[in-house]
XYZ file of C-alpha atoms in Angstrom:
495
model
C 49.256 -112.422 34.822
C 51.788 -114.118 37.106
C 50.382 -114.682 40.547
C 51.754 -115.965 43.800
C 50.856 -119.553 44.411
C 50.933 -119.160 48.151
C 51.689 -116.478 50.706
C 51.755 -116.352 54.449
C 48.503 -114.500 54.555
C 46.803 -117.292 52.694
C 45.898 -120.767 53.824
C 46.848 -122.670 56.916
C 50.311 -122.488 58.447
C 52.729 -125.210 57.381
C 55.662 -126.735 59.280
C 58.914 -124.779 59.218
C 60.902 -125.203 56.022
C 64.476 -126.457 56.263
C 66.335 -123.584 54.647
C 69.305 -125.829 53.890
C 67.055 -127.752 51.524
C 64.835 -124.897 50.360
C 66.670 -121.581 50.798
C 63.679 -119.653 49.444
C 60.674 -120.020 51.790
C 57.313 -119.998 50.080
C 55.616 -118.101 52.880
C 55.902 -115.002 54.961
C 56.431 -116.133 58.528
C 53.509 -116.171 60.955
C 55.478 -114.892 63.918
C 53.354 -111.951 65.090
C 51.813 -112.818 68.439
C 48.435 -111.652 69.777
C 50.126 -109.018 71.960
C 51.878 -107.663 68.859
C 48.641 -107.430 66.904
C 46.741 -105.787 69.750
C 49.374 -103.077 70.081
C 49.706 -102.644 66.306
C 45.968 -102.041 66.209
C 46.238 -99.445 68.962
C 49.325 -97.788 67.490
C 47.543 -97.408 64.171
C 45.261 -94.708 65.554
C 47.680 -92.938 67.907
C 50.064 -90.791 65.917
C 52.013 -87.615 66.442
C 49.037 -85.779 64.940
C 47.049 -86.427 68.109
C 49.682 -84.920 70.372
C 50.663 -81.969 68.184
C 48.217 -81.459 65.319
C 45.133 -81.444 67.533
C 46.028 -77.945 68.723
C 45.240 -76.410 65.329
C 41.929 -78.277 65.196
C 40.934 -77.010 68.651
C 41.779 -73.437 67.644
C 39.572 -73.787 64.590
C 36.435 -75.224 66.175
C 36.771 -74.626 69.927
C 35.146 -77.210 72.222
C 32.984 -78.213 69.267
C 36.021 -80.089 67.953
C 34.698 -82.984 70.050
C 31.821 -83.257 67.582
C 34.320 -83.290 64.706
C 36.332 -86.085 66.323
C 33.152 -88.051 67.017
C 31.918 -87.650 63.417
C 35.269 -88.615 61.900
C 35.586 -91.473 64.371
C 32.168 -92.815 63.368
C 33.223 -92.994 59.716
C 36.422 -94.828 60.653
C 34.548 -97.287 62.871
C 32.173 -98.131 60.013
C 35.021 -98.487 57.514
C 36.973 -100.748 59.882
C 33.891 -102.885 60.445
C 33.483 -103.337 56.688
C 37.160 -104.103 56.225
C 37.034 -106.481 59.173
C 34.173 -108.416 57.589
C 36.251 -109.040 54.477
C 39.552 -109.586 56.281
C 38.159 -112.062 58.823
C 36.707 -114.099 55.961
C 39.910 -113.956 53.894
C 43.045 -112.554 55.591
C 45.348 -111.110 52.927
C 48.635 -109.209 52.978
C 47.146 -106.947 50.305
C 44.020 -106.396 52.432
C 41.595 -103.981 50.736
C 43.644 -103.977 47.521
C 42.957 -107.678 46.963
C 39.281 -107.231 47.883
C 39.050 -104.404 45.342
C 40.492 -106.838 42.770
C 37.576 -109.166 43.363
C 34.835 -106.603 43.782
C 35.647 -103.890 41.252
C 38.241 -105.405 38.925
C 41.993 -105.788 38.702
C 42.353 -102.138 37.712
C 40.924 -101.099 41.094
C 43.209 -103.327 43.150
C 46.183 -102.131 41.109
C 45.288 -98.441 41.550
C 44.421 -98.398 45.242
C 47.356 -100.656 46.127
C 49.862 -98.293 44.530
C 48.151 -95.233 46.019
C 48.315 -96.748 49.485
C 51.981 -97.734 49.173
C 52.767 -94.213 47.904
C 51.012 -92.643 50.886
C 53.140 -94.515 53.414
C 56.360 -93.948 51.480
C 55.684 -90.198 51.604
C 54.940 -90.510 55.326
C 58.453 -91.918 55.818
C 59.940 -88.619 54.666
C 57.610 -86.569 56.857
C 58.091 -88.600 60.020
C 61.850 -89.069 59.662
C 62.252 -85.294 59.417
C 59.947 -84.709 62.408
C 61.835 -87.226 64.533
C 65.196 -85.782 63.487
C 64.058 -82.294 64.525
C 63.316 -83.544 68.052
C 66.645 -85.352 68.458
C 68.488 -82.374 66.972
C 67.075 -80.185 69.773
C 68.642 -82.576 72.264
C 71.961 -82.943 70.401
C 72.353 -79.777 68.291
C 76.018 -80.586 67.520
C 74.835 -83.195 64.976
C 73.129 -81.930 61.835
C 69.423 -82.677 61.594
C 69.758 -84.581 58.296
C 72.171 -86.999 59.972
C 69.536 -87.897 62.563
C 66.940 -88.387 59.822
C 69.328 -90.744 58.043
C 70.059 -92.681 61.232
C 66.364 -93.087 62.066
C 65.630 -94.389 58.579
C 68.550 -96.845 58.734
C 67.465 -98.093 62.175
C 63.903 -98.819 61.125
C 65.036 -100.335 57.814
C 67.242 -102.824 59.659
C 64.342 -103.618 61.983
C 62.010 -104.426 59.101
C 64.608 -106.357 57.109
C 65.595 -108.527 60.083
C 62.259 -110.264 60.651
C 58.574 -109.564 61.064
C 58.972 -110.461 64.742
C 61.478 -107.633 65.217
C 58.985 -105.249 63.605
C 56.304 -106.549 65.959
C 58.505 -106.153 69.041
C 59.486 -102.589 68.169
C 55.878 -101.679 67.473
C 54.728 -103.353 70.681
C 57.025 -101.236 72.842
C 56.436 -98.037 70.875
C 52.686 -98.514 71.254
C 53.032 -99.428 74.925
C 54.759 -96.115 75.653
C 52.060 -94.175 73.799
C 49.242 -96.019 75.546
C 50.851 -95.586 78.967
C 51.310 -91.856 78.341
C 47.682 -91.357 77.344
C 46.381 -93.428 80.251
C 48.413 -91.338 82.722
C 47.229 -88.173 80.981
C 43.599 -89.310 81.265
C 43.881 -90.245 84.940
C 45.524 -86.944 85.867
C 43.053 -85.023 83.726
C 40.014 -86.615 85.348
C 41.505 -85.922 88.777
C 42.068 -82.267 87.838
C 38.536 -81.847 86.465
C 37.048 -83.332 89.647
C 39.179 -81.070 91.851
C 41.431 -83.808 93.217
C 44.655 -82.423 91.728
C 46.653 -80.332 94.250
C 47.195 -76.787 93.048
C 44.689 -77.075 90.174
C 41.270 -75.444 90.485
C 38.433 -77.542 89.125
C 37.322 -75.731 85.940
C 33.718 -76.901 85.888
C 32.099 -76.104 82.532
C 33.629 -72.643 82.204
C 35.990 -73.480 79.332
C 33.244 -75.342 77.480
C 30.458 -72.766 77.637
C 31.731 -69.329 78.673
C 34.189 -68.516 75.892
C 31.836 -68.048 73.010
C 29.877 -71.193 73.758
C 30.453 -74.790 72.705
C 30.566 -73.710 69.040
C 32.363 -70.336 69.275
C 33.162 -70.204 65.550
C 29.910 -71.688 64.313
C 28.904 -75.053 62.895
C 30.909 -74.418 59.738
C 34.120 -74.455 61.754
C 33.179 -77.875 63.115
C 32.673 -79.186 59.597
C 36.069 -77.788 58.676
C 37.460 -79.438 61.785
C 36.284 -82.819 60.534
C 38.535 -82.389 57.501
C 41.458 -81.648 59.811
C 40.983 -84.540 62.216
C 39.721 -87.271 59.884
C 43.207 -87.961 58.573
C 44.464 -88.527 62.121
C 42.612 -91.833 62.126
C 44.260 -93.193 58.992
C 46.386 -96.202 59.937
C 43.768 -98.233 61.777
C 43.676 -100.582 58.771
C 47.321 -101.623 59.304
C 46.175 -104.297 61.747
C 44.274 -106.122 58.986
C 47.423 -106.177 56.845
C 49.638 -107.405 59.683
C 47.072 -110.026 60.704
C 48.133 -112.198 57.781
C 51.506 -112.708 59.461
C 50.000 -113.594 62.821
C 49.519 -117.010 64.343
C 45.724 -116.695 64.204
C 44.815 -114.088 61.563
C 41.033 -114.419 61.771
C 40.940 -113.939 65.544
C 43.436 -111.071 65.256
C 41.251 -109.248 62.738
C 38.124 -109.645 64.849
C 39.876 -108.341 67.953
C 41.398 -105.360 66.134
C 38.118 -104.315 64.526
C 36.035 -104.723 67.651
C 38.476 -102.678 69.696
C 38.369 -99.743 67.255
C 35.355 -98.218 69.009
C 36.857 -97.972 72.472
C 40.265 -96.937 71.118
C 38.734 -93.927 69.386
C 36.456 -93.080 72.305
C 39.208 -93.255 74.930
C 42.376 -92.150 73.198
C 41.017 -89.431 70.950
C 37.698 -88.139 72.218
C 38.577 -88.780 75.860
C 41.933 -86.999 75.808
C 40.681 -84.071 73.684
C 37.701 -83.675 76.040
C 40.115 -83.304 78.941
C 42.136 -80.660 77.084
C 39.168 -78.459 76.164
C 37.641 -78.849 79.635
C 40.803 -77.949 81.535
C 42.174 -75.220 79.269
C 40.745 -72.242 77.345
C 40.414 -73.370 73.751
C 41.681 -70.037 72.415
C 44.893 -69.871 74.455
C 48.228 -69.732 72.631
C 49.604 -72.656 74.637
C 46.791 -74.928 73.429
C 47.424 -73.927 69.831
C 51.131 -74.718 70.172
C 50.813 -78.044 71.987
C 47.632 -78.860 73.920
C 49.140 -81.806 75.768
C 52.201 -79.864 76.901
C 49.868 -77.108 78.155
C 47.863 -79.656 80.155
C 50.971 -81.285 81.633
C 52.246 -77.865 82.697
C 48.864 -77.220 84.336
C 49.337 -80.414 86.365
C 52.570 -78.897 87.677
C 54.768 -81.653 86.289
C 58.304 -80.339 85.590
C 59.870 -80.815 82.175
C 56.545 -80.984 80.341
C 58.127 -80.084 77.021
C 60.782 -82.795 77.271
C 58.221 -85.385 78.325
C 56.077 -84.577 75.314
C 59.120 -84.624 73.033
C 59.842 -88.187 74.153
C 56.231 -89.236 73.555
C 56.093 -87.554 70.145
C 59.425 -89.110 69.143
C 58.037 -92.500 70.129
C 54.980 -91.839 67.970
C 57.210 -90.797 65.073
C 59.327 -93.952 65.355
C 56.168 -96.037 65.559
C 54.809 -94.389 62.424
C 58.123 -94.888 60.617
C 58.216 -98.531 61.652
C 54.622 -99.321 60.700
C 54.749 -97.145 57.564
C 57.743 -99.011 56.180
C 56.156 -102.339 57.079
C 52.830 -101.431 55.485
C 54.314 -100.009 52.283
C 56.542 -103.051 51.826
C 53.695 -105.520 52.369
C 51.488 -103.722 49.873
C 54.312 -103.728 47.297
C 54.847 -107.421 48.039
C 51.160 -108.144 47.491
C 51.128 -106.143 44.256
C 54.154 -108.128 43.079
C 52.532 -111.491 43.779
C 49.565 -110.376 41.670
C 51.795 -109.261 38.794
C 51.235 -105.541 39.424
C 54.775 -104.702 40.584
C 58.277 -105.984 39.717
C 58.469 -109.740 40.260
C 61.589 -109.422 42.428
C 59.594 -107.585 45.095
C 57.642 -110.786 45.705
C 60.678 -112.796 46.781
C 60.998 -113.786 50.408
C 64.222 -114.032 52.407
C 65.317 -117.062 54.395
C 63.790 -115.396 57.481
C 60.396 -115.036 55.833
C 60.644 -111.302 55.050
C 59.926 -109.688 51.642
C 63.321 -108.018 51.802
C 63.268 -106.656 48.258
C 59.917 -104.965 48.881
C 61.216 -103.477 52.141
C 64.332 -102.120 50.421
C 62.278 -100.752 47.526
C 60.094 -98.821 50.001
C 63.176 -97.647 51.881
C 65.006 -96.338 48.812
C 62.088 -94.101 47.855
C 61.739 -93.153 51.525
C 65.376 -92.029 51.622
C 64.778 -89.957 48.497
C 61.784 -88.208 50.096
C 63.838 -87.476 53.223
C 66.524 -85.915 51.047
C 63.960 -83.849 49.151
C 62.586 -82.555 52.447
C 65.979 -80.954 53.113
C 66.907 -79.977 49.552
C 63.543 -78.684 48.322
C 61.070 -78.611 51.219
C 58.807 -75.908 49.792
C 58.718 -77.124 46.201
C 59.267 -80.761 45.240
C 58.659 -82.295 48.662
C 55.553 -80.178 49.298
C 54.236 -81.198 45.889
C 54.750 -84.904 46.713
C 53.063 -84.526 50.097
C 50.041 -82.867 48.501
C 49.634 -85.756 46.061
C 48.911 -88.003 49.042
C 46.503 -85.643 50.808
C 43.213 -87.348 49.921
C 44.434 -90.950 49.609
C 42.943 -91.880 52.987
C 39.477 -91.007 51.735
C 40.067 -92.894 48.469
C 41.079 -96.002 50.427
C 38.037 -95.809 52.689
C 35.751 -95.314 49.696
C 37.175 -98.395 47.964
C 36.808 -100.451 51.150
C 33.140 -99.487 51.460
C 32.394 -100.112 47.775
C 34.155 -103.489 47.859
C 32.265 -104.641 50.933
C 28.956 -103.537 49.415
C 29.591 -105.466 46.200
C 31.090 -108.605 47.728
C 28.327 -108.952 50.320
C 25.639 -108.581 47.649
C 27.213 -111.421 45.675
C 26.719 -113.741 48.622
C 23.754 -115.860 49.427
C 21.915 -115.519 52.747
C 23.499 -118.698 54.141
C 27.012 -117.440 53.411
C 26.185 -114.091 54.992
C 24.988 -115.754 58.178
C 28.202 -117.792 58.303
C 30.396 -114.681 58.458
C 32.360 -114.521 61.693
C 32.262 -110.713 61.605
C 29.477 -108.798 59.871
C 28.837 -105.178 59.003
C 26.065 -103.672 61.086
C 22.663 -102.951 59.513
C 23.813 -103.847 56.002
C 23.482 -102.189 53.499
C 22.244 -98.987 55.128
C 25.323 -98.166 57.212
C 27.542 -99.081 54.283
C 25.737 -96.535 52.134
C 25.896 -94.014 54.976
C 29.679 -94.434 55.120
C 29.993 -94.063 51.339
C 27.946 -90.860 51.316
C 29.908 -89.496 54.294
C 33.227 -90.093 52.547
C 31.945 -88.443 49.376
C 30.808 -85.487 51.495
C 34.314 -85.188 52.945
C 35.767 -85.142 49.439
C 33.336 -82.375 48.499
C 34.400 -80.555 51.646
C 38.046 -80.767 50.568
C 37.003 -79.185 47.281
C 35.158 -76.331 48.993
C 37.771 -75.492 51.643
C 40.560 -73.420 50.010
C 43.297 -74.899 52.225
C 42.625 -78.465 51.035
C 41.600 -77.804 47.421
C 45.094 -78.099 45.946
C 45.811 -81.298 47.859
C 42.570 -82.850 46.593
C 43.336 -81.822 43.016
C 46.829 -83.356 43.100
C 45.565 -86.514 44.792
C 42.837 -86.848 42.171
C 45.404 -86.339 39.412
C 47.622 -89.111 40.803
C 44.624 -91.403 41.313
C 43.383 -90.659 37.795
C 46.799 -91.518 36.364
C 46.935 -94.855 38.195
C 43.343 -95.722 37.328
C 44.126 -94.952 33.684
C 47.164 -97.224 33.784
C 45.121 -99.928 35.483
C 42.297 -99.734 32.964
C 44.780 -99.857 30.078
C 46.675 -102.726 31.704
C 43.518 -104.795 32.144
C 41.663 -103.539 29.074
C 39.166 -105.833 27.433
C 38.620 -107.806 30.633
C 42.148 -109.233 30.582
C 43.018 -110.228 34.133
C 39.610 -109.191 35.451
C 38.361 -110.277 38.816
C 35.423 -112.206 37.383
C 36.999 -115.558 38.228
C 37.845 -114.421 41.735
C 34.322 -113.130 42.187
C 32.970 -116.655 41.748
C 35.073 -117.922 44.650
C 33.629 -117.923 48.176
C 35.942 -115.132 49.217
C 33.619 -113.842 51.898
C 31.827 -116.257 54.096
C 34.756 -118.622 54.304
C 37.789 -118.416 56.506
C 39.823 -120.076 53.776
C 42.080 -117.897 51.691
C 42.488 -117.563 47.991
C 45.586 -119.725 47.873
C 43.854 -122.544 49.716
C 41.016 -122.423 47.207
C 43.478 -122.543 44.334
C 45.243 -125.549 45.778
C 41.949 -127.284 46.452
């Protein structure tokens, strides 16, 4: 199969190429700075779902939703640690898709890569519509579809321009989200301790006196895990973007190690403040828990403030979703699993064809959301419902296999290692399988799981047929010191 001889995620950085002599750069540019990567890592786990979707989860499980967030967060922390081990050893634009190539076979990398790109392309349609709805409330004279189109065009231009422009946009989007949560946490702690003027310290009343900590039983908490677990999807974006950073190995280590405190502070911390300050069963919490808390603080214009924060989150998700989908399509192209043209790189070091390919499908999904929201678009959204769990399962399986192929000396040389291997790896695998079983049992998620499994089965079938008889298998790659060496695949090929 045709493969890329060198990409920016592979090997050491080379001097800038004179585009007048070589108009087609051989590498993606390494122009993402450490501040970009740190904020991309943070932005990956702070989405609009935290600010809006958490209300439904709180209504379902009451204060016990904290246990659901902690359980889901633990799975994500373990998955990110496993992915970090592989990514720090071999930073790749294709991230877990390329590791699946080596661990499970080319069919696996092909299947999970396309599933992941599809997930983010669908997200473009969802987020563009959500952002347009907010702006339309501010400027109702302009039709909502026009705002959706403008948002998509804006973020497309950002991603086509350069990876640095993507990084700058994401840096400021993430900065606004982080600042908002930090202010929310500070004010919340002050209110809980009785230091907020006009707000009575609630004590433990809202946690224990409204049906107890588990008012709807332990089963509701388990159901809550299924609701909140998908909020964490996106943390892996940092390992994909790291390949276009100035120091990918250090960037991966920092992103993975910071996952723990990001989940503890931004998710569990802020949700703990909501359920402590406000009755979990109130209508205002169900509608928008953060708006309800801001109104409790006595801050005027709470709804508008939250609209601005949610719009920022939507734009961040659009920006990172388009970037991530395009980089996965680019990686698939360089491995011969997508049209060759998507692997070309512009004079500014951007896989422009891959970006435009992601955008075109994204525009189609936006259109479908207005033309057929309850039929075609809903069907497409449901096909992506369980992809997050599929991706995490492949990451865990790949890390388990690749680590076992290593010798003890290579394992000790890893700059970032999975904790208590292989026991926590197996724990993560079993937890993810349990979540999939839970999706099957819960009526609300059963259809989404079935459609996601159908799409995954189709892609796996295509992958197995494409690489039937061992053609293009990962056996050769498996013999390379992929893990345990900071050198990338392209460097090994050139050596």
